[in-house]
């Protein structure tokens, strides 16, 4: 399993915890349009991702992350910093 | 559809820049179609006192203003404003750094320094501009602003105007703040932005813990005390004073439009280099200064707030009684205990909230109807803001009005 696969598996697990509507999730799933999360849910999800990977995702950075796939890549970049 | 002369309209239902507002237009139209009065178009035809106005021809008790200390009709405050209007004219027509600094602006800043016991004070034209200016100026590129998710719009807009990295944490969560501070680069510039009282639910921040943690991680701390000035703390300096951490706060932001009773904003600080902000802070430099009459009323009002212990005591008594009374009637409130002059009554949804707001108005009581996006977690609430000049009898009347309206609308 590559590092990316491992990150993907952890992130999909976290998405599932917040995916109350049971929407099918893939790498191209969009957080705002597809998962229909409100701002509080987004914040809690971001906090959960930060805790899992011990990173900070600023609001500036979060605004650029639209899909599950882009989050997997962004977490990788942030861990590498 | 033909546009009226001089008014352009998109041809044939074509989309235009207004499309993004359509969801809000729909919500408003749906609400008004139920026959409810527009909650955002109230006009006060006559204002009789800080606690009573004539609205729609009817005597109305005001429970939705920020006139916490009832200073708007104080005779000394009014006299100072009238004198300044006569002696200095109706406006300065200029920026503070050009022709817009009059003796009154200096006196107002001196009054703020006396009030907070701080070395520096800078008066802005509004409280909104004070947050906009200080946050965007202090936190530059590669710096971090760490803020509570429920922060006021002016704080978010200050972040948007600057270039800093923005990090939000869950409302009033000390552990969440600490976790984020720990993860930030040790060498980065950091500004933690907190509020003493959060305006929607009227709840107070755990500043003692949060300020200590922020300082331990090398962050500067800004506390917005807009909703606590004059009322909370032994000298009315706010929640930071009440919790014993005022000396560790780098910037206190406040407003004249609440307890002071006029309009304007300010920042006070003990930082030795503070005065440079007068030249580098764009929302201070590139706007007209406050009219002389406004700063004159503010200066007198601020001085009077220092010695207003009796008013503070009476306002606390009002807050405890209204909070307890509403709870007893069966309303759901934003806080378990009375924490400030704001008491938020949670409504099940926007329709019931608007109906309750209108029923209260018919009873002769004005409160604020607050709804998303201004409120946290999608809540609709009726926000009650008490005034030190509400009499015991008025608080009794208010409770009676809530009981009658609540039963009529089916909220209790």
Short mmCIF file of N, CA and C in Angstrom, two decimals, chain B residues 157-287:
data_model
loop_
_atom_site.label_atom_id
_atom_site.label_comp_id
_atom_site.label_asym_id
_atom_site.label_seq_id
_atom_site.Cartn_x
_atom_site.Cartn_y
_atom_site.Cartn_z
N UNK B 157 -14.09 39.72 7.97
CA UNK B 157 -13.77 40.65 6.88
C UNK B 157 -12.36 41.23 7.05
N UNK B 158 -11.94 41.41 8.30
CA UNK B 158 -10.56 41.83 8.56
C UNK B 158 -9.59 40.80 8.04
N UNK B 159 -9.93 39.52 8.24
CA UNK B 159 -9.08 38.43 7.72
C UNK B 159 -9.07 38.46 6.20
N UNK B 160 -10.23 38.69 5.60
CA UNK B 160 -10.33 38.69 4.13
C UNK B 160 -9.56 39.85 3.51
N UNK B 161 -9.52 40.97 4.23
CA UNK B 161 -8.82 42.15 3.70
C UNK B 161 -7.30 41.98 3.76
N UNK B 162 -6.83 41.17 4.71
CA UNK B 162 -5.38 40.95 4.85
C UNK B 162 -4.91 39.76 4.04
N UNK B 163 -3.63 39.45 4.20
CA UNK B 163 -3.04 38.34 3.42
C UNK B 163 -2.64 37.16 4.29
N UNK B 164 -3.02 37.17 5.55
CA UNK B 164 -2.54 36.14 6.48
C UNK B 164 -3.20 34.79 6.22
N UNK B 165 -2.64 33.76 6.82
CA UNK B 165 -3.24 32.43 6.83
C UNK B 165 -4.26 32.39 7.96
N UNK B 166 -5.46 31.90 7.68
CA UNK B 166 -6.54 31.95 8.67
C UNK B 166 -6.84 30.54 9.19
N UNK B 167 -6.88 30.42 10.50
CA UNK B 167 -7.16 29.12 11.13
C UNK B 167 -8.32 29.30 12.11
N UNK B 168 -9.39 28.53 11.89
CA UNK B 168 -10.56 28.65 12.78
C UNK B 168 -10.59 27.48 13.76
N UNK B 169 -11.14 27.73 14.95
CA UNK B 169 -11.33 26.63 15.89
C UNK B 169 -12.76 26.68 16.43
N UNK B 170 -13.22 25.52 16.94
CA UNK B 170 -14.60 25.39 17.40
C UNK B 170 -14.89 26.38 18.53
N UNK B 171 -16.11 26.92 18.51
CA UNK B 171 -16.50 28.00 19.41
C UNK B 171 -16.17 27.71 20.89
N UNK B 172 -15.42 28.63 21.47
CA UNK B 172 -15.09 28.59 22.90
C UNK B 172 -14.39 27.30 23.34
N UNK B 173 -13.76 26.59 22.42
CA UNK B 173 -13.12 25.31 22.73
C UNK B 173 -11.63 25.54 23.01
N UNK B 174 -11.28 25.54 24.28
CA UNK B 174 -9.90 25.84 24.70
C UNK B 174 -8.92 24.81 24.14
N UNK B 175 -9.32 23.55 24.18
CA UNK B 175 -8.44 22.47 23.71
C UNK B 175 -8.18 22.60 22.20
N UNK B 176 -9.24 22.95 21.45
CA UNK B 176 -9.10 23.09 20.00
C UNK B 176 -8.15 24.25 19.66
N UNK B 177 -8.23 25.33 20.43
CA UNK B 177 -7.31 26.46 20.22
C UNK B 177 -5.87 26.01 20.48
N UNK B 178 -5.69 25.31 21.59
CA UNK B 178 -4.33 24.89 21.96
C UNK B 178 -3.72 23.95 20.92
N UNK B 179 -4.54 23.00 20.45
CA UNK B 179 -4.06 22.05 19.44
C UNK B 179 -3.53 22.77 18.21
N UNK B 180 -4.30 23.76 17.76
CA UNK B 180 -3.89 24.48 16.55
C UNK B 180 -2.65 25.32 16.78
N UNK B 181 -2.60 25.98 17.93
CA UNK B 181 -1.41 26.79 18.23
C UNK B 181 -0.15 25.92 18.25
N UNK B 182 -0.29 24.72 18.81
CA UNK B 182 0.86 23.80 18.91
C UNK B 182 1.39 23.41 17.54
N UNK B 183 0.47 23.31 16.57
CA UNK B 183 0.88 22.81 15.24
C UNK B 183 1.46 23.91 14.34
N UNK B 184 1.30 25.16 14.73
CA UNK B 184 1.79 26.25 13.87
C UNK B 184 3.30 26.38 14.00
N UNK B 185 3.95 26.85 12.93
CA UNK B 185 5.41 27.01 13.01
C UNK B 185 5.78 27.95 14.16
N UNK B 186 6.76 27.54 14.96
CA UNK B 186 7.11 28.32 16.16
C UNK B 186 7.51 29.75 15.80
N UNK B 187 8.17 29.91 14.65
CA UNK B 187 8.72 31.23 14.32
C UNK B 187 7.70 32.15 13.64
N UNK B 188 6.53 31.62 13.26
CA UNK B 188 5.54 32.43 12.53
C UNK B 188 4.89 33.47 13.43
N UNK B 189 4.50 34.61 12.85
CA UNK B 189 3.72 35.61 13.58
C UNK B 189 2.31 35.10 13.78
N UNK B 190 1.76 35.28 14.99
CA UNK B 190 0.43 34.73 15.27
C UNK B 190 -0.42 35.76 16.00
N UNK B 191 -1.66 35.88 15.55
CA UNK B 191 -2.63 36.75 16.22
C UNK B 191 -3.87 35.93 16.55
N UNK B 192 -4.15 35.77 17.84
CA UNK B 192 -5.37 35.06 18.25
C UNK B 192 -6.47 36.09 18.45
N UNK B 193 -7.61 35.89 17.79
CA UNK B 193 -8.72 36.84 17.86
C UNK B 193 -9.88 36.21 18.62
N UNK B 194 -10.28 36.87 19.70
CA UNK B 194 -11.36 36.34 20.55
C UNK B 194 -12.38 37.44 20.80
N UNK B 195 -13.56 37.05 21.27
CA UNK B 195 -14.55 38.05 21.70
C UNK B 195 -14.87 37.81 23.16
N UNK B 196 -15.15 38.87 23.90
CA UNK B 196 -15.52 38.72 25.30
C UNK B 196 -16.90 38.08 25.40
N UNK B 197 -17.88 38.75 24.78
CA UNK B 197 -19.25 38.23 24.71
C UNK B 197 -19.57 37.98 23.24
N UNK B 198 -20.08 36.81 22.93
CA UNK B 198 -20.49 36.52 21.54
C UNK B 198 -21.93 36.98 21.37
N UNK B 199 -22.15 37.77 20.31
CA UNK B 199 -23.38 38.56 20.25
C UNK B 199 -24.64 37.77 19.97
N UNK B 200 -24.52 36.61 19.35
CA UNK B 200 -25.75 35.90 19.00
C UNK B 200 -26.38 35.19 20.19
N UNK B 201 -25.58 34.43 20.94
CA UNK B 201 -26.13 33.71 22.09
C UNK B 201 -25.88 34.45 23.41
N UNK B 202 -25.05 35.48 23.37
CA UNK B 202 -24.76 36.22 24.60
C UNK B 202 -23.88 35.45 25.56
N UNK B 203 -23.14 34.48 25.06
CA UNK B 203 -22.27 33.69 25.94
C UNK B 203 -20.88 34.30 26.03
N UNK B 204 -20.21 33.98 27.12
CA UNK B 204 -18.92 34.60 27.43
C UNK B 204 -17.79 33.63 27.11
N UNK B 205 -16.66 34.16 26.66
CA UNK B 205 -15.50 33.31 26.30
C UNK B 205 -14.68 32.99 27.55
N UNK B 206 -14.06 31.79 27.56
CA UNK B 206 -13.13 31.46 28.66
C UNK B 206 -11.78 32.14 28.41
N UNK B 207 -11.78 33.47 28.55
CA UNK B 207 -10.59 34.24 28.18
C UNK B 207 -9.39 33.91 29.06
N UNK B 208 -9.64 33.61 30.33
CA UNK B 208 -8.52 33.34 31.23
C UNK B 208 -7.64 32.22 30.66
N UNK B 209 -8.28 31.13 30.27
CA UNK B 209 -7.53 30.00 29.74
C UNK B 209 -6.98 30.30 28.34
N UNK B 210 -7.84 30.90 27.52
CA UNK B 210 -7.44 31.11 26.12
C UNK B 210 -6.30 32.12 25.98
N UNK B 211 -6.34 33.18 26.77
CA UNK B 211 -5.27 34.19 26.69
C UNK B 211 -3.97 33.58 27.18
N UNK B 212 -4.03 32.80 28.28
CA UNK B 212 -2.82 32.18 28.82
C UNK B 212 -2.19 31.23 27.80
N UNK B 213 -3.01 30.42 27.16
CA UNK B 213 -2.50 29.46 26.16
C UNK B 213 -1.89 30.21 24.97
N UNK B 214 -2.58 31.26 24.53
CA UNK B 214 -2.09 32.03 23.38
C UNK B 214 -0.72 32.65 23.68
N UNK B 215 -0.60 33.23 24.87
CA UNK B 215 0.67 33.87 25.22
C UNK B 215 1.78 32.82 25.34
N UNK B 216 1.41 31.65 25.89
CA UNK B 216 2.41 30.58 26.06
C UNK B 216 2.95 30.12 24.71
N UNK B 217 2.15 30.30 23.64
CA UNK B 217 2.60 29.89 22.31
C UNK B 217 3.11 31.07 21.49
N UNK B 218 3.37 32.17 22.15
CA UNK B 218 3.99 33.31 21.47
C UNK B 218 3.07 34.09 20.57
N UNK B 219 1.74 33.97 20.78
CA UNK B 219 0.80 34.72 19.94
C UNK B 219 0.42 36.05 20.59
N UNK B 220 0.14 37.05 19.76
CA UNK B 220 -0.48 38.27 20.27
C UNK B 220 -1.98 38.00 20.35
N UNK B 221 -2.66 38.72 21.24
CA UNK B 221 -4.09 38.45 21.46
C UNK B 221 -4.89 39.73 21.27
N UNK B 222 -5.95 39.60 20.47
CA UNK B 222 -6.90 40.69 20.27
C UNK B 222 -8.24 40.22 20.83
N UNK B 223 -8.85 41.04 21.70
CA UNK B 223 -10.17 40.68 22.23
C UNK B 223 -11.17 41.78 21.87
N UNK B 224 -12.23 41.38 21.22
CA UNK B 224 -13.31 42.30 20.89
C UNK B 224 -14.28 42.32 22.07
N UNK B 225 -14.37 43.47 22.72
CA UNK B 225 -15.23 43.60 23.91
C UNK B 225 -16.45 44.46 23.61
N UNK B 226 -16.91 44.41 22.37
CA UNK B 226 -18.04 45.27 21.96
C UNK B 226 -19.26 45.10 22.86
N UNK B 227 -19.56 43.86 23.23
CA UNK B 227 -20.81 43.60 23.97
C UNK B 227 -20.62 43.52 25.48
N UNK B 228 -19.45 43.92 25.97
CA UNK B 228 -19.24 43.85 27.41
C UNK B 228 -18.81 45.19 27.99
N UNK B 229 -18.38 46.11 27.15
CA UNK B 229 -17.88 47.40 27.62
C UNK B 229 -18.92 48.11 28.49
N UNK B 230 -18.48 48.62 29.60
CA UNK B 230 -19.36 49.38 30.48
C UNK B 230 -20.11 48.53 31.47
N UNK B 231 -20.31 47.25 31.11
CA UNK B 231 -21.21 46.41 31.90
C UNK B 231 -20.48 45.30 32.65
N UNK B 232 -19.58 44.58 31.96
CA UNK B 232 -18.90 43.43 32.58
C UNK B 232 -17.53 43.86 33.10
N UNK B 233 -17.16 43.32 34.27
CA UNK B 233 -15.88 43.68 34.88
C UNK B 233 -16.10 44.73 35.96
N UNK B 234 -15.26 44.71 37.01
CA UNK B 234 -15.45 45.65 38.13
C UNK B 234 -15.50 47.11 37.68
N UNK B 235 -14.72 47.46 36.64
CA UNK B 235 -14.74 48.84 36.12
C UNK B 235 -15.39 48.93 34.75
N UNK B 236 -16.08 47.88 34.36
CA UNK B 236 -16.77 47.89 33.07
C UNK B 236 -15.85 47.74 31.89
N UNK B 237 -14.63 47.21 32.12
CA UNK B 237 -13.68 47.09 31.02
C UNK B 237 -13.87 45.82 30.20
N UNK B 238 -14.77 44.97 30.63
CA UNK B 238 -15.09 43.80 29.81
C UNK B 238 -14.73 42.47 30.45
N UNK B 239 -14.87 41.43 29.65
CA UNK B 239 -14.69 40.06 30.14
C UNK B 239 -13.21 39.83 30.51
N UNK B 240 -12.29 40.41 29.75
CA UNK B 240 -10.86 40.24 30.06
C UNK B 240 -10.56 40.80 31.45
N UNK B 241 -11.18 41.92 31.79
CA UNK B 241 -10.99 42.47 33.14
C UNK B 241 -11.64 41.55 34.18
N UNK B 242 -12.85 41.12 33.90
CA UNK B 242 -13.60 40.25 34.82
C UNK B 242 -12.79 38.98 35.13
N UNK B 243 -12.13 38.43 34.12
CA UNK B 243 -11.40 37.18 34.31
C UNK B 243 -9.91 37.40 34.64
N UNK B 244 -9.54 38.67 34.85
CA UNK B 244 -8.19 38.97 35.34
C UNK B 244 -7.06 38.85 34.33
N UNK B 245 -7.37 38.98 33.02
CA UNK B 245 -6.31 38.82 32.02
C UNK B 245 -6.13 40.05 31.12
N UNK B 246 -6.72 41.16 31.52
CA UNK B 246 -6.67 42.35 30.65
C UNK B 246 -5.22 42.77 30.36
N UNK B 247 -4.34 42.65 31.35
CA UNK B 247 -2.95 43.07 31.15
C UNK B 247 -2.21 42.22 30.12
N UNK B 248 -2.71 41.00 29.86
CA UNK B 248 -2.05 40.13 28.88
C UNK B 248 -2.62 40.27 27.47
N UNK B 249 -3.66 41.08 27.34
CA UNK B 249 -4.29 41.26 26.03
C UNK B 249 -3.55 42.37 25.28
N UNK B 250 -3.18 42.12 24.04
CA UNK B 250 -2.41 43.11 23.28
C UNK B 250 -3.29 44.20 22.68
N UNK B 251 -4.49 43.81 22.23
CA UNK B 251 -5.40 44.79 21.62
C UNK B 251 -6.82 44.54 22.14
N UNK B 252 -7.45 45.60 22.63
CA UNK B 252 -8.89 45.51 22.92
C UNK B 252 -9.60 46.34 21.86
N UNK B 253 -10.55 45.69 21.21
CA UNK B 253 -11.36 46.39 20.21
C UNK B 253 -12.72 46.66 20.82
N UNK B 254 -13.29 47.81 20.49
CA UNK B 254 -14.62 48.12 21.00
C UNK B 254 -15.36 49.05 20.07
N UNK B 255 -16.53 49.42 20.51
CA UNK B 255 -17.40 50.24 19.69
C UNK B 255 -18.07 51.31 20.54
N UNK B 256 -18.47 52.39 19.89
CA UNK B 256 -19.27 53.41 20.59
C UNK B 256 -20.76 53.17 20.38
N UNK B 257 -21.11 52.20 19.52
CA UNK B 257 -22.52 52.08 19.14
C UNK B 257 -23.32 51.19 20.08
N UNK B 258 -22.69 50.74 21.16
CA UNK B 258 -23.43 49.92 22.13
C UNK B 258 -23.49 50.68 23.45
N UNK B 259 -22.71 50.28 24.44
CA UNK B 259 -22.84 50.94 25.75
C UNK B 259 -22.52 52.44 25.71
N UNK B 260 -21.65 52.85 24.82
CA UNK B 260 -21.29 54.28 24.77
C UNK B 260 -22.46 55.11 24.23
N UNK B 261 -23.25 54.51 23.34
CA UNK B 261 -24.50 55.15 22.93
C UNK B 261 -24.42 56.06 21.73
N UNK B 262 -23.36 55.97 20.93
CA UNK B 262 -23.33 56.77 19.70
C UNK B 262 -22.79 55.86 18.58
N UNK B 263 -21.86 56.31 17.77
CA UNK B 263 -21.31 55.46 16.72
C UNK B 263 -19.80 55.71 16.63
N UNK B 264 -19.06 54.68 16.26
CA UNK B 264 -17.61 54.77 16.18
C UNK B 264 -17.00 53.50 16.71
N UNK B 265 -15.68 53.36 16.53
CA UNK B 265 -15.00 52.18 17.03
C UNK B 265 -13.63 52.56 17.53
N UNK B 266 -12.96 51.63 18.22
CA UNK B 266 -11.65 51.97 18.76
C UNK B 266 -10.81 50.73 19.00
N UNK B 267 -9.52 50.98 19.16
CA UNK B 267 -8.59 49.95 19.61
C UNK B 267 -7.73 50.58 20.70
N UNK B 268 -7.57 49.89 21.82
CA UNK B 268 -6.64 50.35 22.88
C UNK B 268 -5.57 49.29 23.06
N UNK B 269 -4.38 49.75 23.46
CA UNK B 269 -3.24 48.83 23.56
C UNK B 269 -2.15 49.44 24.42
N UNK B 270 -1.31 48.57 24.95
CA UNK B 270 -0.12 49.04 25.68
C UNK B 270 1.15 48.87 24.86
N UNK B 271 1.01 48.40 23.63
CA UNK B 271 2.22 48.12 22.85
C UNK B 271 3.00 49.41 22.54
N UNK B 272 4.30 49.42 22.81
CA UNK B 272 5.07 50.68 22.65
C UNK B 272 5.10 51.21 21.21
N UNK B 273 4.90 50.33 20.22
CA UNK B 273 4.97 50.81 18.83
C UNK B 273 3.59 51.06 18.23
N UNK B 274 2.57 51.07 19.08
CA UNK B 274 1.19 51.11 18.60
C UNK B 274 0.90 52.29 17.66
N UNK B 275 1.48 53.45 17.94
CA UNK B 275 1.11 54.67 17.21
C UNK B 275 1.38 54.60 15.70
N UNK B 276 2.28 53.70 15.28
CA UNK B 276 2.57 53.59 13.85
C UNK B 276 1.33 53.17 13.06
N UNK B 277 0.40 52.49 13.78
CA UNK B 277 -0.81 52.03 13.09
C UNK B 277 -1.58 53.19 12.46
N UNK B 278 -1.43 54.38 13.02
CA UNK B 278 -2.15 55.53 12.45
C UNK B 278 -1.73 55.82 11.01
N UNK B 279 -0.57 55.36 10.63
CA UNK B 279 -0.08 55.63 9.27
C UNK B 279 -0.20 54.44 8.34
N UNK B 280 -0.36 53.24 8.89
CA UNK B 280 -0.33 52.04 8.03
C UNK B 280 -1.65 51.29 7.97
N UNK B 281 -2.63 51.74 8.74
CA UNK B 281 -3.89 51.00 8.83
C UNK B 281 -4.91 51.63 7.87
N UNK B 282 -5.19 50.93 6.78
CA UNK B 282 -5.97 51.54 5.70
C UNK B 282 -7.40 51.95 6.10
N UNK B 283 -8.13 51.13 6.86
CA UNK B 283 -9.47 51.57 7.24
C UNK B 283 -9.49 52.75 8.23
N UNK B 284 -8.32 53.15 8.72
CA UNK B 284 -8.19 54.34 9.54
C UNK B 284 -7.78 55.53 8.67
N UNK B 285 -6.85 55.27 7.74
CA UNK B 285 -6.27 56.35 6.92
C UNK B 285 -7.25 56.81 5.83
N UNK B 286 -7.88 55.81 5.18
CA UNK B 286 -8.63 56.15 3.96
C UNK B 286 -10.13 56.27 4.21
N UNK B 287 -10.50 56.99 5.25
CA UNK B 287 -11.93 57.25 5.49
C UNK B 287 -12.05 58.53 6.29
#
